[in-house]
mmCIF file of N, CA, C and O in Angstrom:
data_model
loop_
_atom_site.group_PDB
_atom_site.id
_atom_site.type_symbol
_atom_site.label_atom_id
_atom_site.label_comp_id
_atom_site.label_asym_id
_atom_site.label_seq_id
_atom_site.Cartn_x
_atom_site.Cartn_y
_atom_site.Cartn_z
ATOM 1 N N UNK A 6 -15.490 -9.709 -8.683
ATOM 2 C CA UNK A 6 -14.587 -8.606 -8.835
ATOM 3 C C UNK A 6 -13.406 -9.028 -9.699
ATOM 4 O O UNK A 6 -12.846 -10.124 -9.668
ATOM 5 N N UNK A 7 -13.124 -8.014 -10.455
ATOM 6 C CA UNK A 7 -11.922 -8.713 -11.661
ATOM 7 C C UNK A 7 -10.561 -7.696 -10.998
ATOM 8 O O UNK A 7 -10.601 -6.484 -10.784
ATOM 9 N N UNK A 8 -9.497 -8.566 -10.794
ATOM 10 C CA UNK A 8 -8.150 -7.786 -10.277
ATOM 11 C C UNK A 8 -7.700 -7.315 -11.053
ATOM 12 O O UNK A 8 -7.833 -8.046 -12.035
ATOM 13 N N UNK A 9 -7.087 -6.297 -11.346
ATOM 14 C CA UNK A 9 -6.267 -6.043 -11.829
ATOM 15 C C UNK A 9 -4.653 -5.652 -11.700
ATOM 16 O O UNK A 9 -4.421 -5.648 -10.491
ATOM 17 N N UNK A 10 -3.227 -5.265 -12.563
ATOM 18 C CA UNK A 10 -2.153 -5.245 -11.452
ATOM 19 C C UNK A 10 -1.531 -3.730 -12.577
ATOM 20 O O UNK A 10 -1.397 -3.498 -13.779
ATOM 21 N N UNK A 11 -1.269 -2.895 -11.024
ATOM 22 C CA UNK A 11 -1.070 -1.488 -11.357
ATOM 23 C C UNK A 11 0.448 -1.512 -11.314
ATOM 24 O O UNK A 11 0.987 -1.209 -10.249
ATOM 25 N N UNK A 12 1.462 -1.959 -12.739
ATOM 26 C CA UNK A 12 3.014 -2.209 -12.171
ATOM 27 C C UNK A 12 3.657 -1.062 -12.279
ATOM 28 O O UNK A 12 3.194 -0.240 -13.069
ATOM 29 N N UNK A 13 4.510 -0.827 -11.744
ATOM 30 C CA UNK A 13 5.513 0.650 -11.810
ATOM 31 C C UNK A 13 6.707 -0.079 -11.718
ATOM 32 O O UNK A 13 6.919 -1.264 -11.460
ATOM 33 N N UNK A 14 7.807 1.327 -12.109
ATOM 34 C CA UNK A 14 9.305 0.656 -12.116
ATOM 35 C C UNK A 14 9.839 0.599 -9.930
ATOM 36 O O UNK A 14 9.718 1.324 -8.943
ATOM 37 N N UNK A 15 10.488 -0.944 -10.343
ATOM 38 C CA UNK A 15 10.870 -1.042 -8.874
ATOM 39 C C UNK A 15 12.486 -0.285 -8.682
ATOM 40 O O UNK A 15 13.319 -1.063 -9.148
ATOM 41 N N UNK A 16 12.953 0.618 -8.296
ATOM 42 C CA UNK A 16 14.063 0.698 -8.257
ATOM 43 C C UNK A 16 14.807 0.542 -6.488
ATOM 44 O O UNK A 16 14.592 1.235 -5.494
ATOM 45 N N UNK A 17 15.319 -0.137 -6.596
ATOM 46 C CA UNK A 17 16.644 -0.755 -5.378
ATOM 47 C C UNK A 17 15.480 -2.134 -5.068
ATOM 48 O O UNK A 17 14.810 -2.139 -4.036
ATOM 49 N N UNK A 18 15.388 -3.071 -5.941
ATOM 50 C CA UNK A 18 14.422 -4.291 -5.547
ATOM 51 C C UNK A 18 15.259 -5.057 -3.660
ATOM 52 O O UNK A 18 14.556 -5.624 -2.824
ATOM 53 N N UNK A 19 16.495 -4.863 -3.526
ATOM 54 C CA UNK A 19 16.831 -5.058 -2.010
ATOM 55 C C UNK A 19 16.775 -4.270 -0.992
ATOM 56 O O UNK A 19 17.477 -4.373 0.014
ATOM 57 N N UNK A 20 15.726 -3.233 -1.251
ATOM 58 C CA UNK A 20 15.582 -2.166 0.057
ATOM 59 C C UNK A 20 14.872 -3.390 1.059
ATOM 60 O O UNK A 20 14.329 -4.437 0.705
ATOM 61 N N UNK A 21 15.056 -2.931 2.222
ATOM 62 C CA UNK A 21 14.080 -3.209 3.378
ATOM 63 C C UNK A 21 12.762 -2.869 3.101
ATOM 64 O O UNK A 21 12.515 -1.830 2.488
ATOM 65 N N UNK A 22 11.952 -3.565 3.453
ATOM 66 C CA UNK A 22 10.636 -3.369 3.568
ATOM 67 C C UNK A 22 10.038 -2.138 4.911
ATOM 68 O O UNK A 22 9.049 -1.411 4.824
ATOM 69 N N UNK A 23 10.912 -2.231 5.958
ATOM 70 C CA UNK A 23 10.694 -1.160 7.225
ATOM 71 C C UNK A 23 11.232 0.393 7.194
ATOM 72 O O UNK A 23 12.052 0.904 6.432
ATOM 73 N N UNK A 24 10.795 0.732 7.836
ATOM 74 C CA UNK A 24 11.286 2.273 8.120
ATOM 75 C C UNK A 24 12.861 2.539 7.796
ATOM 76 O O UNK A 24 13.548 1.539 8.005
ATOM 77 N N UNK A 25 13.628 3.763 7.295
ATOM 78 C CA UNK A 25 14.092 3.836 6.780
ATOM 79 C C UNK A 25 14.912 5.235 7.896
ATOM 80 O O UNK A 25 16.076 5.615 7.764
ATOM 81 N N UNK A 26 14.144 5.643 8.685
ATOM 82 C CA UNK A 26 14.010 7.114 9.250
ATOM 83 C C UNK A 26 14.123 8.268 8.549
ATOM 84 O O UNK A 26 14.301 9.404 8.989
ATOM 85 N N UNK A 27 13.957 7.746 6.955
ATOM 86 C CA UNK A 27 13.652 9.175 6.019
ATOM 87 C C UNK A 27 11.995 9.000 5.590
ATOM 88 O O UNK A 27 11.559 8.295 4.680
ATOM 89 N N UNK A 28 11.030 10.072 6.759
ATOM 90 C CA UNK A 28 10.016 10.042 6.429
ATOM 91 C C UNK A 28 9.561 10.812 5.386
ATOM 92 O O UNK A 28 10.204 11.830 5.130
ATOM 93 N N UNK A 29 8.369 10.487 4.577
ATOM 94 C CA UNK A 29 7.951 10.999 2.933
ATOM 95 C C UNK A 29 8.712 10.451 2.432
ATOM 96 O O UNK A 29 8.874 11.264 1.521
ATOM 97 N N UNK A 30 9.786 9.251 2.093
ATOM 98 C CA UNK A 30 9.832 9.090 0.846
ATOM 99 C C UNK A 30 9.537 8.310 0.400
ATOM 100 O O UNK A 30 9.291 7.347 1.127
ATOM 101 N N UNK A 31 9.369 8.166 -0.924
ATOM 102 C CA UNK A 31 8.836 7.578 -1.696
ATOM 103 C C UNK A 31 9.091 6.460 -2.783
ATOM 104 O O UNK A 31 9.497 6.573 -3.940
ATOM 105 N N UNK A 32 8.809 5.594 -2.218
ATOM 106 C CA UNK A 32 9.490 4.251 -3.740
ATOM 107 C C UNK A 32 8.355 3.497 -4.304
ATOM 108 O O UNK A 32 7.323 3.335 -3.653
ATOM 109 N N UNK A 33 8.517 3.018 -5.527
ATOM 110 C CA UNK A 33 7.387 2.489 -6.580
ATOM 111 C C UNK A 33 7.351 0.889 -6.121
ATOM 112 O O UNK A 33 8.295 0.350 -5.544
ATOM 113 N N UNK A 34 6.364 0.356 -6.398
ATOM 114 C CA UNK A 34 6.076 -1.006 -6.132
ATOM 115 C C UNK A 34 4.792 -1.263 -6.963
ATOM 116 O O UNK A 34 3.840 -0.505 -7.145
ATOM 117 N N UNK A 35 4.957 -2.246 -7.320
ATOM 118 C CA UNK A 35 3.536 -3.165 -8.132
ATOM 119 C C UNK A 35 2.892 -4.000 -7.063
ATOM 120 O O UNK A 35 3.443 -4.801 -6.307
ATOM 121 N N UNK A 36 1.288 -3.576 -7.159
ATOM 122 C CA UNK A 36 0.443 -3.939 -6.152
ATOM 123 C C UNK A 36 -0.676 -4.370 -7.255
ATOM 124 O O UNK A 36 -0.665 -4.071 -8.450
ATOM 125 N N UNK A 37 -1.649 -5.151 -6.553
ATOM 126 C CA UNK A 37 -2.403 -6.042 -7.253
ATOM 127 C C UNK A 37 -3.970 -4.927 -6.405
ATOM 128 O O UNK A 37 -4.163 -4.572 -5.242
ATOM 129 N N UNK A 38 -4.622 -4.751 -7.456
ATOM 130 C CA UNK A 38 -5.933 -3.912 -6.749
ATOM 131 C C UNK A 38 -7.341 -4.587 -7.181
ATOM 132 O O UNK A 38 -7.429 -5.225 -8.230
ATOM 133 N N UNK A 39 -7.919 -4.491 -6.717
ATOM 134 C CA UNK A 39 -9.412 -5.040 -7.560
ATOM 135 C C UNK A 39 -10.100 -4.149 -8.450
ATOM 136 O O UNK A 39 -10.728 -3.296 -7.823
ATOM 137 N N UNK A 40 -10.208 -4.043 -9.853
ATOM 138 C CA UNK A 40 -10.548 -3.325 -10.190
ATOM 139 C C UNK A 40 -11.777 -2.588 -9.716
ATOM 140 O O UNK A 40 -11.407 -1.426 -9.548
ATOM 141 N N UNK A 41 -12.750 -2.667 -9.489
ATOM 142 C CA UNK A 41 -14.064 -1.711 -8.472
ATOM 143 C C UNK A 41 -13.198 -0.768 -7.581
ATOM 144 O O UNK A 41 -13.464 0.433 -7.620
ATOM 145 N N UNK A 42 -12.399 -1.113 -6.950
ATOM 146 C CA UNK A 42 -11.562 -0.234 -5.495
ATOM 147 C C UNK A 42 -10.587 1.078 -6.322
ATOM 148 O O UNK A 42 -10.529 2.279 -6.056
ATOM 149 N N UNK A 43 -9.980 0.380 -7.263
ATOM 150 C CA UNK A 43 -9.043 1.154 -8.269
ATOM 151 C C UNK A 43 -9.855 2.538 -9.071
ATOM 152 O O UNK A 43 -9.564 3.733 -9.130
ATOM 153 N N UNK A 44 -11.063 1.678 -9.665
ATOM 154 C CA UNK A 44 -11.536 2.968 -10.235
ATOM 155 C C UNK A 44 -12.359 3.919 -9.494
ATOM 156 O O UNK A 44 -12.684 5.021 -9.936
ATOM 157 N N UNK A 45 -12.771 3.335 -8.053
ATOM 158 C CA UNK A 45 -13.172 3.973 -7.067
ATOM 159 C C UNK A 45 -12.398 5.292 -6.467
ATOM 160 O O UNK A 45 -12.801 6.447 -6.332
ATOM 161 N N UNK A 46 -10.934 4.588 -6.107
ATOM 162 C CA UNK A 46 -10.170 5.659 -5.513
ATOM 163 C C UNK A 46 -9.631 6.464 -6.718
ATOM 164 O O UNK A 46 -9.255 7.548 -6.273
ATOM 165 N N UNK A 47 -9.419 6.394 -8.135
ATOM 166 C CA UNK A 47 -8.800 7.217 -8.678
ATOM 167 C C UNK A 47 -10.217 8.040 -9.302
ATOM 168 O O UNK A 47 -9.757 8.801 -10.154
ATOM 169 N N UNK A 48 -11.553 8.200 -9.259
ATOM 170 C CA UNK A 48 -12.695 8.363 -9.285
ATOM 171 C C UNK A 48 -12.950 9.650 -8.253
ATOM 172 O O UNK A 48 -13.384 10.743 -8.616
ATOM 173 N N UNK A 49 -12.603 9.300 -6.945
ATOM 174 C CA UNK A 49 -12.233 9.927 -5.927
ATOM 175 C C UNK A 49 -11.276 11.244 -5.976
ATOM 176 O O UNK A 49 -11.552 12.437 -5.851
ATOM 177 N N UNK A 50 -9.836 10.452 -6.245
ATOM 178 C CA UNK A 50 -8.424 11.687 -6.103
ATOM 179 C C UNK A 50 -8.674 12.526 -7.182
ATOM 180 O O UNK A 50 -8.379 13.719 -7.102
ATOM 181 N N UNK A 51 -9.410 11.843 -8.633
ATOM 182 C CA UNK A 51 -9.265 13.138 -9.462
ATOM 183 C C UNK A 51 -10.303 14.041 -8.960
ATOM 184 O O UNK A 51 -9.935 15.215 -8.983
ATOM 185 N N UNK A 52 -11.466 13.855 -8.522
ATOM 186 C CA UNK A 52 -12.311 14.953 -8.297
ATOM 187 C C UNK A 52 -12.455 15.936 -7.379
ATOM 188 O O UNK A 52 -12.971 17.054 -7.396
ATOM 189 N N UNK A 53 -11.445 14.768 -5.941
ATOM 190 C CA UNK A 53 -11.022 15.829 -5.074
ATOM 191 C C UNK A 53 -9.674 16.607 -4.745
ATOM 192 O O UNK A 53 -9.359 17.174 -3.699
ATOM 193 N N UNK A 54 -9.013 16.480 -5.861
ATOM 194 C CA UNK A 54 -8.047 17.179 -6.509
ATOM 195 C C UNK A 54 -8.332 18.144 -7.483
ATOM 196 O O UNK A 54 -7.404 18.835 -7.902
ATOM 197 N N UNK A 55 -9.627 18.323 -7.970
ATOM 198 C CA UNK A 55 -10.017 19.420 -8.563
ATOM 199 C C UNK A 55 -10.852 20.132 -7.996
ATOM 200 O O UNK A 55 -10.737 21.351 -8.124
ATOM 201 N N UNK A 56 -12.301 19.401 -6.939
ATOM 202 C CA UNK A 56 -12.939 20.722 -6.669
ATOM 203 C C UNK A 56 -13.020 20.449 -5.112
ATOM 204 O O UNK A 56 -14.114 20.599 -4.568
ATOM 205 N N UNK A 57 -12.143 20.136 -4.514
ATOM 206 C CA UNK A 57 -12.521 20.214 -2.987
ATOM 207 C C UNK A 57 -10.821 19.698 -2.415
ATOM 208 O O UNK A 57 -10.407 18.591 -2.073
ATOM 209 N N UNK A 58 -10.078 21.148 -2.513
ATOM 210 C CA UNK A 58 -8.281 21.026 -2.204
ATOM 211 C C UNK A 58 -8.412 20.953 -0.471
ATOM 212 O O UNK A 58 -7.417 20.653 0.189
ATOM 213 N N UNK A 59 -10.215 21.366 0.431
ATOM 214 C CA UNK A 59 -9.519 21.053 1.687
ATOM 215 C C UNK A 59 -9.057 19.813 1.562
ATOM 216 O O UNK A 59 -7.873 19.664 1.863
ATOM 217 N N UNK A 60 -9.802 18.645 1.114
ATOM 218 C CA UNK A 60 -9.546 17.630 1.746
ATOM 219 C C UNK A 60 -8.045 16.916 1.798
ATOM 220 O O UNK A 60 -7.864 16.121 2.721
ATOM 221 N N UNK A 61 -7.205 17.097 1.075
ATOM 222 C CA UNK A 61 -6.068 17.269 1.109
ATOM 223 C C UNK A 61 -5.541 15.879 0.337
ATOM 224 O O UNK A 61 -4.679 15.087 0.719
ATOM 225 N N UNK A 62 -6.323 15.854 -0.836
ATOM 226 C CA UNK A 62 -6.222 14.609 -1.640
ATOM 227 C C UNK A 62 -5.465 15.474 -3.035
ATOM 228 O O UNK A 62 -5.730 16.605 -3.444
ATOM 229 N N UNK A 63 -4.682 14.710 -3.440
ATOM 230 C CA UNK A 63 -3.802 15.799 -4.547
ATOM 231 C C UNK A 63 -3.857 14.377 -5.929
ATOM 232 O O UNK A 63 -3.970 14.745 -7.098
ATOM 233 N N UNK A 64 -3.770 12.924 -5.624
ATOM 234 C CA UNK A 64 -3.281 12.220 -6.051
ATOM 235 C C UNK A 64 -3.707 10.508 -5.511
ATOM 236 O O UNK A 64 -3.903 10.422 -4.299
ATOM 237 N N UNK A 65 -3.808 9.602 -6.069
ATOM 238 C CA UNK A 65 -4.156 8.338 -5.721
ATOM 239 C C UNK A 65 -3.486 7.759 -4.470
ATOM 240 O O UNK A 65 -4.088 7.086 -3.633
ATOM 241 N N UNK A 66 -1.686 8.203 -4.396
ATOM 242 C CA UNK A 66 -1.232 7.794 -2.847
ATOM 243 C C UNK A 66 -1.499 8.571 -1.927
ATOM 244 O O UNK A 66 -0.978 8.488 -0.814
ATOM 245 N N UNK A 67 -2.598 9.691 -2.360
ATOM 246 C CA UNK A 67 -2.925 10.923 -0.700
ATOM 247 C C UNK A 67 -4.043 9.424 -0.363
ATOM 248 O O UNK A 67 -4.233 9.026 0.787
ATOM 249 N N UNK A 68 -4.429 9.020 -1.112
ATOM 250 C CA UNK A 68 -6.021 8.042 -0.558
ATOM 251 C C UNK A 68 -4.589 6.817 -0.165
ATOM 252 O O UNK A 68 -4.299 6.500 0.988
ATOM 253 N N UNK A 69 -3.970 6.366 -1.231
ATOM 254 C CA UNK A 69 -3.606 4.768 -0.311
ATOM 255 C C UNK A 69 -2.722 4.855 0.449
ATOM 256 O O UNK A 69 -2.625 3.822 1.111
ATOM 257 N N UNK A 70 -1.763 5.841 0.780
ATOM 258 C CA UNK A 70 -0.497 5.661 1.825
ATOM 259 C C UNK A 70 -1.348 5.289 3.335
ATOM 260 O O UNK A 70 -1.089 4.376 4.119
ATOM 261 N N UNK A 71 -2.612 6.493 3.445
ATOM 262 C CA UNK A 71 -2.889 6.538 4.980
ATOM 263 C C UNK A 71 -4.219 5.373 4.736
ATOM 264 O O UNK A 71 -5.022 5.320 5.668
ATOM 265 N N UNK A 72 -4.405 4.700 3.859
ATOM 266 C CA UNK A 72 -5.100 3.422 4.292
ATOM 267 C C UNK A 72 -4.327 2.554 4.481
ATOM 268 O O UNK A 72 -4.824 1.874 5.378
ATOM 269 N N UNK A 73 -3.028 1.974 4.077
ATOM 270 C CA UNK A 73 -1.966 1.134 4.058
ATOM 271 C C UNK A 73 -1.532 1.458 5.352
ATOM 272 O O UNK A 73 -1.067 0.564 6.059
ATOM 273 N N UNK A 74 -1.626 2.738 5.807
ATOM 274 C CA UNK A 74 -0.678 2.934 6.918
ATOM 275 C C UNK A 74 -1.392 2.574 8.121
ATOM 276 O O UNK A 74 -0.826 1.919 8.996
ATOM 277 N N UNK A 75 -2.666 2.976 8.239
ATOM 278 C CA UNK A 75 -3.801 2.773 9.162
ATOM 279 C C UNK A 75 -4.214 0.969 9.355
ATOM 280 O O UNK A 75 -4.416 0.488 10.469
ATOM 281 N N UNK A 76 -4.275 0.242 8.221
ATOM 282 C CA UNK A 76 -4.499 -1.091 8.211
ATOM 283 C C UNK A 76 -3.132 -1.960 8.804
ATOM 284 O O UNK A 76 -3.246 -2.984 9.479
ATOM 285 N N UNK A 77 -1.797 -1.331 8.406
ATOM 286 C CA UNK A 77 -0.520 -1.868 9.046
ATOM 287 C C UNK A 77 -0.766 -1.553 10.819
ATOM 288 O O UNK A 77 -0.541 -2.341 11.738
ATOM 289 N N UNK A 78 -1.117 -0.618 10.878
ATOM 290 C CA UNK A 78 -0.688 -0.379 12.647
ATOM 291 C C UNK A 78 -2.067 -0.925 12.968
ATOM 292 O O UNK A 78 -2.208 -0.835 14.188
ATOM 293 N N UNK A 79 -3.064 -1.410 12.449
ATOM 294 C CA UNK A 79 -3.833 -2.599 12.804
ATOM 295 C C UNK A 79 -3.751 -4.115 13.087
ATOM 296 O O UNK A 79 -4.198 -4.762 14.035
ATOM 297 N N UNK A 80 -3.186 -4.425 12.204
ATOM 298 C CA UNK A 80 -2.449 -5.306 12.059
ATOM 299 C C UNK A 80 -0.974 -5.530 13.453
ATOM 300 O O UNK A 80 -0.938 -6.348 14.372
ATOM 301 N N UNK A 81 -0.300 -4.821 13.206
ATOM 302 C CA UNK A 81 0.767 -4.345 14.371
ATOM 303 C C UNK A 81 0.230 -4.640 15.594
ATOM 304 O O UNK A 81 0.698 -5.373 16.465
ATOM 305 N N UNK A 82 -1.086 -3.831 15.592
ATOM 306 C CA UNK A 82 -1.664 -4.216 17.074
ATOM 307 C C UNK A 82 -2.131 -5.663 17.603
ATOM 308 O O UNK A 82 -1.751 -6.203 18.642
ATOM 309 N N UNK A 83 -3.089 -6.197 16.606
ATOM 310 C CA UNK A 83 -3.269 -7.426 16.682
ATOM 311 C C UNK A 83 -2.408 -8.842 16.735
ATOM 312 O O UNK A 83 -2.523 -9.902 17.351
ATOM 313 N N UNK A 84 -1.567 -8.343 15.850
ATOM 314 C CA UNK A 84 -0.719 -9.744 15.688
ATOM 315 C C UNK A 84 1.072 -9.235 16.155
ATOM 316 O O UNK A 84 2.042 -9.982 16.020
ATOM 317 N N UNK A 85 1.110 -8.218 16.547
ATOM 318 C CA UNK A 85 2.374 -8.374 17.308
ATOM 319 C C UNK A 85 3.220 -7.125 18.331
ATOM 320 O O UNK A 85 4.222 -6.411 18.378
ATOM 321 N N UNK A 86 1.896 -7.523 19.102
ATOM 322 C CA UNK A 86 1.784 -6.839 20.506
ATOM 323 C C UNK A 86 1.676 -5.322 20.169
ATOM 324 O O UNK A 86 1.910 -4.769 21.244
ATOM 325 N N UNK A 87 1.454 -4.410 19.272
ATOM 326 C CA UNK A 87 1.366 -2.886 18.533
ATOM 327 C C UNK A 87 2.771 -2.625 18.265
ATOM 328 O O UNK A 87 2.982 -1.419 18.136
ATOM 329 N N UNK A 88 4.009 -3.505 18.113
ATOM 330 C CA UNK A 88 5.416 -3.168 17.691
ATOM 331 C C UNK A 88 5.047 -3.510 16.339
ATOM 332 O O UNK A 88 3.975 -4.002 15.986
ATOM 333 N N UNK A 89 6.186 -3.159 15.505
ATOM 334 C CA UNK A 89 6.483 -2.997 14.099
ATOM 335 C C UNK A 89 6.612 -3.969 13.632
ATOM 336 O O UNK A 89 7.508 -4.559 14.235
ATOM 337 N N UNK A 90 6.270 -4.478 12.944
ATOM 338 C CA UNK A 90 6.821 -6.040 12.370
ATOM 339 C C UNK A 90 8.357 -6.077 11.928
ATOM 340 O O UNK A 90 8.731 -5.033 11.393
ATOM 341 N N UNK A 91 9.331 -7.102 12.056
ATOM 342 C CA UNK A 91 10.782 -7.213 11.376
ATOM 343 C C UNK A 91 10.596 -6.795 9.927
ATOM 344 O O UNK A 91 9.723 -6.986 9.079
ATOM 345 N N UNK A 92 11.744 -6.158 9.972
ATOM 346 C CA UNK A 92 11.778 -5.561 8.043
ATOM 347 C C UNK A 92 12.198 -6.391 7.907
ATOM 348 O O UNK A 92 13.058 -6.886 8.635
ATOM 349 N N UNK A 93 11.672 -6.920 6.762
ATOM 350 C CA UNK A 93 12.754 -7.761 5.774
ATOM 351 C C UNK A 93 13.205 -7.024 4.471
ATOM 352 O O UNK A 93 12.729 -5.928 4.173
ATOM 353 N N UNK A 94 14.099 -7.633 3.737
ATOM 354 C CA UNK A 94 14.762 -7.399 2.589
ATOM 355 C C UNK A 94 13.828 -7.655 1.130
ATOM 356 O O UNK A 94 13.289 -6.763 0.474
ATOM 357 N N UNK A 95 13.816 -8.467 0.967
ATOM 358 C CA UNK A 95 12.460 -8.981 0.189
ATOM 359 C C UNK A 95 11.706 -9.747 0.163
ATOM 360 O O UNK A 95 12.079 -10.861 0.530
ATOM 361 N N UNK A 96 10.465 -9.610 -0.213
ATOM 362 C CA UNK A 96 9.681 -10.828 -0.368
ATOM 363 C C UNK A 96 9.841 -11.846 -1.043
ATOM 364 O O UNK A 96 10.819 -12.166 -1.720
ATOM 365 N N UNK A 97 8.793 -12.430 -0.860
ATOM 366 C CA UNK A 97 9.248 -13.843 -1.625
ATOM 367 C C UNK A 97 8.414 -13.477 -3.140
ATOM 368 O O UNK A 97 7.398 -12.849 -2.840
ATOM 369 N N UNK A 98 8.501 -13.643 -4.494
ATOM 370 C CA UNK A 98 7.679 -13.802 -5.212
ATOM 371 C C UNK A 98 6.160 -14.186 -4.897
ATOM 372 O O UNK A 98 5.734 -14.683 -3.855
ATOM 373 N N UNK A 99 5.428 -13.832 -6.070
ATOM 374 C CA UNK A 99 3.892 -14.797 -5.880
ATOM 375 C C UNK A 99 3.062 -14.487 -4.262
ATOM 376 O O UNK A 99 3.318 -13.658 -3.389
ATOM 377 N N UNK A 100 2.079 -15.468 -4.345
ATOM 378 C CA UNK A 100 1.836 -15.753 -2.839
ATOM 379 C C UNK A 100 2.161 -17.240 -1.989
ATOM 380 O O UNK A 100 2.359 -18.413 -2.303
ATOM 381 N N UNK A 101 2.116 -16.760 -1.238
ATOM 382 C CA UNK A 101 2.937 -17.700 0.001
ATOM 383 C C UNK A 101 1.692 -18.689 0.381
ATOM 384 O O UNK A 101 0.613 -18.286 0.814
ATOM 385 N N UNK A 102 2.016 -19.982 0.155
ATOM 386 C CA UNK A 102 1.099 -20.845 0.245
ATOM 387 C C UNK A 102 0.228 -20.782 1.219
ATOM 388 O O UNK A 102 0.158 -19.980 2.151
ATOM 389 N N UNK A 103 -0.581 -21.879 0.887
ATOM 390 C CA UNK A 103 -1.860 -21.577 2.115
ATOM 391 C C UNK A 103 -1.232 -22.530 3.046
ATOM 392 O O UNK A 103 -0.587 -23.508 2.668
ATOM 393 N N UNK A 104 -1.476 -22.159 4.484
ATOM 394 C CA UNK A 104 -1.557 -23.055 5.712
ATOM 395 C C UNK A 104 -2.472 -23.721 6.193
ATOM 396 O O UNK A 104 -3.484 -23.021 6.191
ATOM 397 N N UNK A 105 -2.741 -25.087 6.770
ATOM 398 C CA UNK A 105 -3.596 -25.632 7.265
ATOM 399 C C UNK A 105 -4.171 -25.459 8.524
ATOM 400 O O UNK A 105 -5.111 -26.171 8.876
#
């Protein structure tokens, strides 16, 4: 699989990473996708954004918000007791080394 990286403009790079208690909104971030998954889901949103409006796909974040959101409160559950993880401020660059 060849990655590819989908960048957008970051604006306030020191927001918190957690809830905000303004639900829907919306901020840009650069995420790294595999290309197969990428042209999959935008393969997807355009077609069911044109001929099938039940499903309630308008756009590429109707497909990734509620997989991101569904895989986080998975995560949540497993690794820290189903509470929220601590927001942080920012990440660290790159990826975070491997552990032994």
């Amino acid at each position: 699989m060849k990655e590819i990286t989908v960048s957008v403009a970051v604006p306030g790079t020191d927001q918190a990473t957690g809830t905000d208690g303004r639900p829907g909104r919306r901020v840009q971030r650069t995420v790294n996708f595999d290309q197969d998954v990428l042209e999959r889901a935008r393969a997807a949103a355009t077609y069911l954004a044109a001929y099938e409006p039940a499903a309630g796909v308008r756009s590429l974040a109707d497909i990734v918000n509620p997989a991101v959101e569904a895989y986080v409160a998975e995560l949540e559950r497993r690794f820290n007791e189903g509470e929220p993880f601590r927001p942080v401020h920012r990440m660290p660059p790159g990826r975070p080394s491997r552990r032994s």
